[in-house]
Amino acid sequence: MSWFYNLKNDSSIVSVPLSQINRFHDLFGEKYAKDSLRRFPDHFGYSNNSSNIKKVNLELDSHFYIVLLTIDELLYQEVPSYIKVGRYYKSDFTKLRNDTSVNKIYDSMNIEIFSSI
């Protein structure tokens, strides 16, 4: 993640479904570093017929990144209390990965990072 913080423009929005990625700064010894974090609405804002995350989240009119941790996705698919809440379904993550308004710039075992086009 440290490469990501070095790469990203400080004015860019960083969006996450759930995780507190701002805690990564503490791990890297950057206690006072801040991100412009935004939380997504349920289902990333996608409706049944939408496929462009930038259009359905109008506040994302500038450059943005989406940081998706495996735990964020699995919580809503595996943990009964999160499944019951229903903020995200497996199909929402599929839509995100197929969205033509973002490019995946990083993929590892436990983290994916997308950048707006």
CSV table of C-alpha atoms in Angstrom, one decimal, residues 31-101:
chain,number,residue,atom,x,y,z
A,31,LYS,CA,0.4,9.2,11.5
A,32,TYR,CA,-0.8,12.6,10.3
A,33,ALA,CA,-1.4,11.7,6.6
A,34,LYS,CA,-5.0,11.9,5.5
A,35,ASP,CA,-7.0,10.7,2.6
A,36,SER,CA,-10.1,12.2,1.0
A,37,LEU,CA,-12.2,9.1,1.9
A,38,ARG,CA,-15.7,8.5,0.7
A,39,ARG,CA,-18.0,5.6,1.5
A,40,PHE,CA,-20.1,4.1,-1.2
A,41,PRO,CA,-23.8,3.9,-1.0
A,42,ASP,CA,-25.4,0.4,-0.9
A,43,HIS,CA,-24.5,-1.7,-3.9
A,44,PHE,CA,-21.9,0.9,-5.0
A,45,GLY,CA,-24.8,3.0,-6.2
A,46,TYR,CA,-25.5,0.6,-9.0
A,47,SER,CA,-29.2,0.1,-9.9
A,48,ASN,CA,-30.4,-2.8,-12.0
A,49,ASN,CA,-29.6,-1.2,-15.3
A,50,SER,CA,-26.5,0.9,-14.5
A,51,SER,CA,-23.0,-0.2,-15.2
A,52,ASN,CA,-20.9,3.0,-14.8
A,53,ILE,CA,-19.9,3.8,-11.2
A,54,LYS,CA,-18.9,7.3,-12.1
A,55,LYS,CA,-22.3,8.2,-13.5
A,56,VAL,CA,-24.2,6.7,-10.5
A,57,ASN,CA,-22.0,8.4,-7.9
A,58,LEU,CA,-22.2,12.0,-9.1
A,59,GLU,CA,-19.8,13.2,-6.4
A,60,LEU,CA,-17.1,11.2,-8.1
A,61,ASP,CA,-16.7,13.8,-10.8
A,62,SER,CA,-13.0,14.0,-10.3
A,63,HIS,CA,-10.3,11.4,-10.3
A,64,PHE,CA,-10.9,8.6,-7.8
A,65,TYR,CA,-9.6,5.3,-6.6
A,66,ILE,CA,-11.5,2.3,-5.2
A,67,VAL,CA,-9.7,0.2,-2.7
A,68,LEU,CA,-11.4,-3.2,-2.2
A,69,LEU,CA,-10.1,-5.5,0.4
A,70,THR,CA,-11.0,-9.2,0.3
A,71,ILE,CA,-12.5,-8.9,3.8
A,72,ASP,CA,-14.9,-6.2,2.6
A,73,GLU,CA,-16.3,-8.6,0.0
A,74,LEU,CA,-16.3,-11.7,2.1
A,75,LEU,CA,-18.1,-10.1,5.0
A,76,TYR,CA,-21.2,-9.5,2.9
A,77,GLN,CA,-21.1,-13.0,1.4
A,78,GLU,CA,-20.1,-15.1,4.4
A,79,VAL,CA,-21.1,-13.5,7.7
A,80,PRO,CA,-24.9,-14.0,8.4
A,81,SER,CA,-25.4,-10.6,10.1
A,82,TYR,CA,-23.8,-8.8,7.1
A,83,ILE,CA,-25.7,-10.9,4.6
A,84,LYS,CA,-28.9,-9.9,6.4
A,85,VAL,CA,-28.0,-6.2,6.1
A,86,GLY,CA,-27.6,-6.7,2.4
A,87,ARG,CA,-25.5,-3.6,1.5
A,88,TYR,CA,-23.5,-5.5,-1.1
A,89,TYR,CA,-24.2,-8.7,-3.1
A,90,LYS,CA,-21.8,-10.8,-5.1
A,91,SER,CA,-23.3,-9.3,-8.2
A,92,ASP,CA,-22.3,-5.8,-7.1
A,93,PHE,CA,-18.6,-6.8,-6.9
A,94,THR,CA,-19.0,-8.4,-10.4
A,95,LYS,CA,-20.4,-5.2,-11.8
A,96,LEU,CA,-17.5,-3.2,-10.3
A,97,ARG,CA,-15.0,-5.5,-11.9
A,98,ASN,CA,-16.7,-5.2,-15.2
A,99,ASP,CA,-17.3,-1.5,-15.1
A,100,THR,CA,-15.7,0.3,-18.0
A,101,SER,CA,-15.3,3.6,-16.1
